[in-house]
Short mmCIF file of C-alpha atoms in Angstrom, two decimals:
data_model
loop_
_atom_site.label_atom_id
_atom_site.label_comp_id
_atom_site.label_asym_id
_atom_site.label_seq_id
_atom_site.Cartn_x
_atom_site.Cartn_y
_atom_site.Cartn_z
CA MET Y 23 0.12 -0.07 0.11
CA THR Y 24 1.23 3.25 -0.97
CA ASP Y 25 1.06 6.33 1.40
CA ALA Y 26 -1.73 7.71 -0.56
CA GLN Y 27 -3.68 4.60 -0.66
CA LYS Y 28 -4.01 4.65 3.19
CA PHE Y 29 -6.44 7.58 2.75
CA LEU Y 30 -8.97 5.64 0.71
CA ALA Y 31 -12.25 4.31 1.77
CA PHE Y 32 -13.95 2.34 -0.75
CA SER Y 33 -17.87 1.53 -0.39
CA PRO Y 34 -18.89 -2.23 -0.26
CA GLU Y 35 -20.29 -1.51 -4.09
CA VAL Y 36 -17.09 0.02 -5.30
CA ALA Y 37 -14.88 -2.77 -3.77
CA ALA Y 38 -16.96 -5.31 -5.10
CA ALA Y 39 -16.67 -3.75 -8.44
CA ARG Y 40 -12.86 -3.44 -8.16
CA ALA Y 41 -12.73 -7.17 -7.22
CA ALA Y 42 -14.77 -8.23 -10.13
CA GLY Y 43 -12.79 -5.81 -12.69
CA ARG Y 44 -16.32 -4.08 -13.40
CA PRO Y 45 -16.37 -0.53 -15.25
CA ILE Y 46 -16.47 2.20 -12.60
CA VAL Y 47 -17.43 5.97 -13.20
CA ALA Y 48 -16.24 8.64 -10.39
CA LEU Y 49 -18.75 11.61 -9.80
CA GLU Y 50 -17.69 14.72 -7.82
CA SER Y 51 -19.67 16.00 -4.63
CA THR Y 52 -19.55 19.83 -4.74
CA ILE Y 53 -22.48 19.67 -7.24
CA ILE Y 54 -24.22 18.00 -4.15
CA SER Y 55 -23.03 20.56 -1.42
CA HIS Y 56 -22.67 23.66 -3.41
CA GLY Y 57 -24.07 23.22 -7.26
CA MET Y 58 -27.62 22.45 -6.26
CA PRO Y 59 -30.17 23.24 -3.52
CA TYR Y 60 -31.52 20.57 -1.04
CA PRO Y 61 -33.47 18.46 -1.86
CA GLN Y 62 -32.81 18.35 -5.34
CA ASN Y 63 -29.27 17.77 -5.01
CA VAL Y 64 -29.35 14.52 -3.26
CA GLN Y 65 -32.41 13.41 -5.54
CA THR Y 66 -30.11 14.12 -8.46
CA ALA Y 67 -27.30 12.43 -7.12
CA ARG Y 68 -29.18 9.20 -6.52
CA GLU Y 69 -30.84 9.45 -10.16
CA VAL Y 70 -27.35 9.63 -11.55
CA GLU Y 71 -26.07 6.78 -9.68
CA ALA Y 72 -29.12 4.66 -10.74
CA LEU Y 73 -28.64 5.74 -14.56
CA ILE Y 74 -24.76 4.69 -14.53
CA ARG Y 75 -25.76 1.35 -12.85
CA ALA Y 76 -28.52 0.68 -15.80
CA GLN Y 77 -25.64 0.96 -18.29
CA GLY Y 78 -23.63 -1.73 -16.47
CA ALA Y 79 -21.13 0.38 -14.81
CA VAL Y 80 -20.66 1.24 -11.20
CA PRO Y 81 -21.02 4.80 -9.86
CA ALA Y 82 -18.24 5.87 -7.12
CA THR Y 83 -19.53 9.40 -5.69
CA ILE Y 84 -16.37 11.02 -3.83
CA ALA Y 85 -15.97 13.11 -0.64
CA VAL Y 86 -13.77 13.58 2.20
CA LEU Y 87 -15.31 12.26 5.41
CA GLY Y 88 -13.63 11.30 8.77
CA GLY Y 89 -10.10 11.86 7.68
CA LYS Y 90 -10.84 9.37 4.63
CA ILE Y 91 -11.42 9.78 0.81
CA ARG Y 92 -14.76 8.08 0.47
CA ILE Y 93 -14.92 6.06 -3.18
CA GLY Y 94 -18.44 5.71 -3.35
CA LEU Y 95 -21.07 7.07 -0.75
CA SER Y 96 -24.02 5.76 1.31
CA ASP Y 97 -27.07 7.19 1.25
CA GLU Y 98 -26.66 8.40 4.60
CA GLU Y 99 -23.37 9.91 3.44
CA LEU Y 100 -25.32 11.69 0.37
CA GLU Y 101 -27.76 13.46 2.74
CA LEU Y 102 -24.97 14.37 4.97
CA LEU Y 103 -23.22 16.25 2.12
CA GLY Y 104 -26.58 17.69 0.68
CA GLN Y 105 -27.37 19.23 3.82
CA SER Y 106 -24.61 20.09 6.09
CA PRO Y 107 -23.41 23.74 5.85
CA GLU Y 108 -19.88 22.61 6.99
CA ALA Y 109 -19.08 21.00 4.05
CA MET Y 110 -16.11 22.66 2.61
CA LYS Y 111 -15.57 23.08 -1.40
CA VAL Y 112 -12.18 20.99 -1.78
CA SER Y 113 -9.87 21.36 -4.41
CA ARG Y 114 -6.04 20.14 -4.86
CA ARG Y 115 -4.77 22.89 -2.39
CA ASP Y 116 -7.33 21.94 0.45
CA LEU Y 117 -7.32 18.24 0.18
CA PRO Y 118 -4.61 17.81 2.53
CA TYR Y 119 -6.13 20.31 5.26
CA VAL Y 120 -9.72 18.56 5.02
CA LEU Y 121 -8.00 15.08 5.32
CA ALA Y 122 -5.71 15.96 8.40
CA SER Y 123 -8.59 17.84 10.15
CA GLY Y 124 -11.31 15.46 9.50
CA LYS Y 125 -13.59 18.02 8.44
CA ILE Y 126 -16.46 17.15 5.76
CA GLY Y 127 -15.33 17.94 2.19
CA ALA Y 128 -17.00 17.93 -1.11
CA THR Y 129 -14.59 17.33 -3.88
CA THR Y 130 -14.52 19.94 -7.32
CA VAL Y 131 -13.47 18.80 -10.32
CA ALA Y 132 -9.74 18.96 -9.60
CA ALA Y 133 -9.68 17.27 -6.44
CA THR Y 134 -12.12 14.51 -7.59
CA MET Y 135 -9.82 13.77 -10.68
CA ILE Y 136 -6.98 13.48 -8.02
CA CYS Y 137 -8.85 10.88 -5.92
CA ALA Y 138 -10.15 8.89 -9.06
CA GLU Y 139 -6.65 8.32 -10.26
CA LEU Y 140 -5.43 7.43 -6.84
CA ALA Y 141 -8.51 4.59 -6.78
CA GLY Y 142 -7.55 3.72 -10.30
CA ILE Y 143 -10.83 5.07 -11.95
CA ALA Y 144 -10.38 6.52 -15.46
CA VAL Y 145 -13.51 8.03 -16.25
CA PHE Y 146 -15.22 10.91 -14.32
CA VAL Y 147 -18.46 12.65 -14.94
CA THR Y 148 -19.48 15.92 -13.80
CA GLY Y 149 -21.83 18.94 -14.75
CA GLY Y 150 -19.37 21.72 -16.31
CA ILE Y 151 -15.68 22.26 -15.97
CA GLY Y 152 -14.24 25.30 -14.16
CA GLY Y 153 -12.06 27.33 -16.44
CA VAL Y 154 -10.69 30.77 -17.18
CA HIS Y 155 -13.16 33.41 -15.43
CA ARG Y 156 -14.16 36.81 -17.41
CA GLY Y 157 -11.57 39.39 -16.62
CA ALA Y 158 -8.80 37.00 -15.54
CA GLU Y 159 -6.56 39.10 -17.48
CA THR Y 160 -6.48 41.43 -14.35
CA SER Y 161 -7.92 39.22 -11.64
CA PHE Y 162 -6.05 35.94 -12.42
CA ASP Y 163 -9.11 33.94 -11.51
CA ILE Y 164 -8.37 30.54 -13.48
CA SER Y 165 -9.99 27.42 -11.98
CA ALA Y 166 -7.51 24.70 -10.66
CA ASP Y 167 -9.58 22.25 -12.78
CA LEU Y 168 -7.45 23.50 -15.79
CA GLN Y 169 -3.84 22.62 -14.19
CA GLU Y 170 -5.31 19.29 -13.11
CA LEU Y 171 -6.29 18.30 -16.45
CA ALA Y 172 -3.01 19.01 -17.63
CA GLN Y 173 -1.55 16.37 -15.29
CA THR Y 174 -3.99 13.84 -14.07
CA SER Y 175 -4.66 11.08 -16.10
CA VAL Y 176 -8.52 10.91 -16.01
CA ALA Y 177 -11.25 11.43 -18.75
CA VAL Y 178 -13.95 14.28 -17.74
CA VAL Y 179 -17.37 13.84 -19.39
CA CYS Y 180 -19.01 17.34 -19.10
CA ALA Y 181 -21.50 19.64 -20.81
CA GLY Y 182 -18.49 21.85 -21.75
CA ALA Y 183 -17.49 24.68 -19.75
CA LYS Y 184 -19.62 26.91 -17.44
CA SER Y 185 -21.41 29.32 -19.51
CA ILE Y 186 -20.08 31.81 -16.77
CA LEU Y 187 -16.57 31.48 -17.95
CA ASP Y 188 -14.60 32.87 -20.89
CA ILE Y 189 -14.74 29.92 -22.93
CA GLY Y 190 -12.64 31.11 -25.62
CA LEU Y 191 -9.73 31.65 -23.06
CA THR Y 192 -10.49 28.56 -21.41
CA LEU Y 193 -9.82 26.54 -24.49
CA GLU Y 194 -6.68 28.27 -25.41
CA TYR Y 195 -5.47 27.63 -21.72
CA LEU Y 196 -6.25 23.91 -22.33
CA GLU Y 197 -4.52 23.72 -25.85
CA THR Y 198 -1.19 25.41 -24.28
CA TYR Y 199 -1.12 22.31 -21.70
CA GLY Y 200 -1.65 19.84 -24.30
CA VAL Y 201 -5.19 18.81 -22.97
CA PRO Y 202 -7.41 17.12 -25.74
CA VAL Y 203 -11.21 18.49 -25.90
CA LEU Y 204 -13.45 15.99 -27.69
CA SER Y 205 -16.91 16.54 -28.77
CA ILE Y 206 -19.96 14.37 -29.22
CA GLY Y 207 -22.60 14.91 -31.59
CA GLN Y 208 -21.19 18.15 -33.01
CA ASP Y 209 -18.21 20.01 -33.91
CA ASN Y 210 -18.13 22.59 -31.44
CA PHE Y 211 -17.46 22.89 -27.83
CA ALA Y 212 -20.69 22.76 -25.38
CA ALA Y 213 -21.68 25.68 -23.07
CA PHE Y 214 -23.16 24.27 -20.19
CA TYR Y 215 -26.79 25.51 -20.19
CA THR Y 216 -26.51 25.56 -24.25
CA PRO Y 217 -25.33 23.17 -26.39
CA ASP Y 218 -22.83 25.36 -28.60
CA SER Y 219 -20.33 27.72 -27.34
CA GLY Y 220 -19.46 29.03 -30.72
CA PHE Y 221 -15.83 27.54 -30.21
CA LYS Y 222 -14.56 24.44 -32.23
CA ALA Y 223 -13.62 21.39 -29.89
CA ASP Y 224 -10.21 19.38 -31.08
CA PHE Y 225 -11.84 16.27 -32.29
CA ARG Y 226 -15.33 15.01 -32.80
CA LEU Y 227 -15.92 11.41 -31.45
CA ASP Y 228 -19.60 10.44 -31.27
CA THR Y 229 -18.87 6.68 -30.05
CA PRO Y 230 -17.94 5.25 -26.59
CA THR Y 231 -15.49 2.87 -28.65
CA GLU Y 232 -13.84 5.73 -30.47
CA GLN Y 233 -13.49 7.52 -27.20
CA ALA Y 234 -12.20 4.72 -25.48
CA ASP Y 235 -9.64 3.86 -28.35
CA PHE Y 236 -8.34 7.59 -28.08
CA LEU Y 237 -7.97 7.40 -24.15
CA ARG Y 238 -6.16 4.10 -24.55
CA CYS Y 239 -3.85 5.39 -27.39
CA LYS Y 240 -3.03 8.67 -25.38
CA TRP Y 241 -2.28 6.90 -22.20
CA ALA Y 242 -0.24 4.15 -23.94
CA LEU Y 243 2.06 6.93 -25.57
CA GLY Y 244 3.14 7.87 -21.96
CA LEU Y 245 0.98 11.36 -22.53
CA ALA Y 246 0.09 12.09 -19.08
CA GLY Y 247 -3.16 14.34 -18.28
CA GLY Y 248 -6.60 14.34 -18.79
CA VAL Y 249 -9.12 14.58 -21.49
CA VAL Y 250 -11.94 16.77 -21.72
CA ILE Y 251 -15.13 14.72 -23.54
CA SER Y 252 -18.11 17.70 -24.50
CA ASN Y 253 -21.29 16.19 -24.23
CA PRO Y 254 -24.04 19.07 -25.06
CA VAL Y 255 -26.96 19.25 -23.29
CA PRO Y 256 -30.09 17.62 -25.25
CA THR Y 257 -31.43 20.71 -27.32
CA ASP Y 258 -34.85 20.33 -25.75
CA GLN Y 259 -33.91 20.72 -22.30
CA ALA Y 260 -31.11 23.56 -23.22
CA MET Y 261 -31.78 27.38 -22.58
CA PRO Y 262 -31.72 30.08 -25.39
CA ARG Y 263 -28.27 31.25 -25.87
CA GLU Y 264 -29.04 34.94 -25.98
CA GLU Y 265 -31.23 34.58 -22.34
CA ILE Y 266 -28.28 32.68 -20.51
CA ASP Y 267 -25.98 35.39 -21.73
CA ALA Y 268 -28.01 38.32 -20.62
CA ILE Y 269 -28.72 36.78 -17.35
CA THR Y 270 -24.82 35.77 -16.88
CA ALA Y 271 -23.78 39.07 -17.52
CA GLN Y 272 -26.54 40.53 -14.84
CA ALA Y 273 -25.36 37.92 -12.29
CA LEU Y 274 -21.43 38.77 -12.95
CA GLY Y 275 -22.23 42.38 -12.41
CA GLU Y 276 -23.67 41.84 -9.22
CA ALA Y 277 -20.88 39.54 -8.04
CA GLU Y 278 -18.47 42.25 -8.71
CA ALA Y 279 -20.65 44.90 -6.97
CA GLN Y 280 -20.83 42.62 -3.79
CA GLY Y 281 -16.85 41.91 -3.97
CA ILE Y 282 -17.50 37.95 -4.16
CA GLN Y 283 -14.09 36.37 -5.27
CA GLY Y 284 -12.42 33.06 -5.79
CA LYS Y 285 -14.10 29.93 -4.99
CA ALA Y 286 -17.47 31.49 -3.86
CA VAL Y 287 -17.83 33.29 -7.48
CA THR Y 288 -19.18 30.10 -9.08
CA PRO Y 289 -22.02 28.90 -6.48
CA PHE Y 290 -22.88 32.54 -6.20
CA LEU Y 291 -23.44 32.82 -9.82
CA LEU Y 292 -25.21 29.36 -10.27
CA ALA Y 293 -27.72 30.39 -7.32
CA ARG Y 294 -28.33 33.77 -8.92
CA ILE Y 295 -28.53 32.42 -12.57
CA LYS Y 296 -31.24 30.03 -11.00
CA ALA Y 297 -33.25 32.80 -9.31
CA LEU Y 298 -33.34 35.24 -12.26
CA THR Y 299 -34.50 32.19 -14.62
CA GLU Y 300 -37.05 31.18 -12.05
CA GLY Y 301 -35.65 27.77 -11.57
CA ARG Y 302 -35.32 26.88 -15.30
CA SER Y 303 -31.44 26.85 -15.08
CA LEU Y 304 -31.64 24.26 -12.39
CA ALA Y 305 -33.54 21.80 -14.54
CA THR Y 306 -31.19 22.13 -17.27
CA ASN Y 307 -28.31 21.60 -14.97
CA ILE Y 308 -30.04 18.44 -13.70
CA ALA Y 309 -30.81 17.14 -17.43
CA LEU Y 310 -27.25 17.79 -18.51
CA VAL Y 311 -25.86 15.82 -15.60
CA LYS Y 312 -27.89 12.81 -16.18
CA HIS Y 313 -26.93 12.98 -20.04
CA ASN Y 314 -23.45 13.02 -18.82
CA ALA Y 315 -23.77 10.13 -16.73
CA LEU Y 316 -25.01 8.01 -19.71
CA VAL Y 317 -22.07 8.87 -21.88
CA GLY Y 318 -19.61 8.38 -18.88
CA ALA Y 319 -21.15 5.02 -18.09
CA ARG Y 320 -21.24 3.69 -21.64
CA LEU Y 321 -17.57 5.16 -21.89
CA ALA Y 322 -16.38 3.45 -18.88
CA VAL Y 323 -17.90 0.03 -20.16
CA ALA Y 324 -15.93 0.48 -23.57
CA LEU Y 325 -12.82 1.11 -21.97
CA GLN Y 326 -12.98 -1.93 -19.46
CA ALA Y 327 -14.02 -4.11 -22.57
CA GLY Y 328 -10.82 -3.18 -24.31
CA SER Y 329 -8.62 -3.42 -21.70
#
């Protein structure tokens, strides 16, 4: 056992899947604690796990509890994360503190990637990745997710980058660090609430088999680091691009006026967008996460079948 492995605690379901060589899909937990209100957060988490099981894979929701990285959570642990005001938003820099102090931690994209790689899980499903924030040329506000993608070998299935970000600069950053951006069903990169960001992805690979072949080839070449798999929200559940752009601009202005900075920005903006859209953005958020779960589960199955 390596030093890092002693911090891992697998749920019985995930432990059994590992022993049997079954495909496993990692899931983050900030979407539960900071991304959605209760009870929709816990309900969505359970529904996403059920969708992954129905595709023949095993879900492994990741969080930090009691000084351990939990790979797979019980119903009680999901409820705790969904309701606890104590749950910290945990990225790479926070992981040692939350583990050493025994606090409750919900893992971001970056932290979930770290934990998934430690647990030997190659596929991770989230809502949208973080990225370069608007105005980053003066604020230097760039999500740690991007650096993690550059160095941690996990495929991240997402609905593109959150539309509150500067998507063009986010893609430029990923290119600089050699992170491939794949798209499904279209040539362009997705923009979370809307299917099309207006920016092209690097490669279009529509099937799980094609995606699995790409991942195996990349990592076999010794090209460490992650892959972004952009899966656009279904058109019938998307929001109009003009509307979400206008509302995002309003929410960004409010955040600036209130002096909200750092890791508090994204939860604030998501909450304001939900309020300004009268809850429609939350319905879209839930739909895109479920859609990503289907794609991620099918990819994990294809990756396992060819290994």
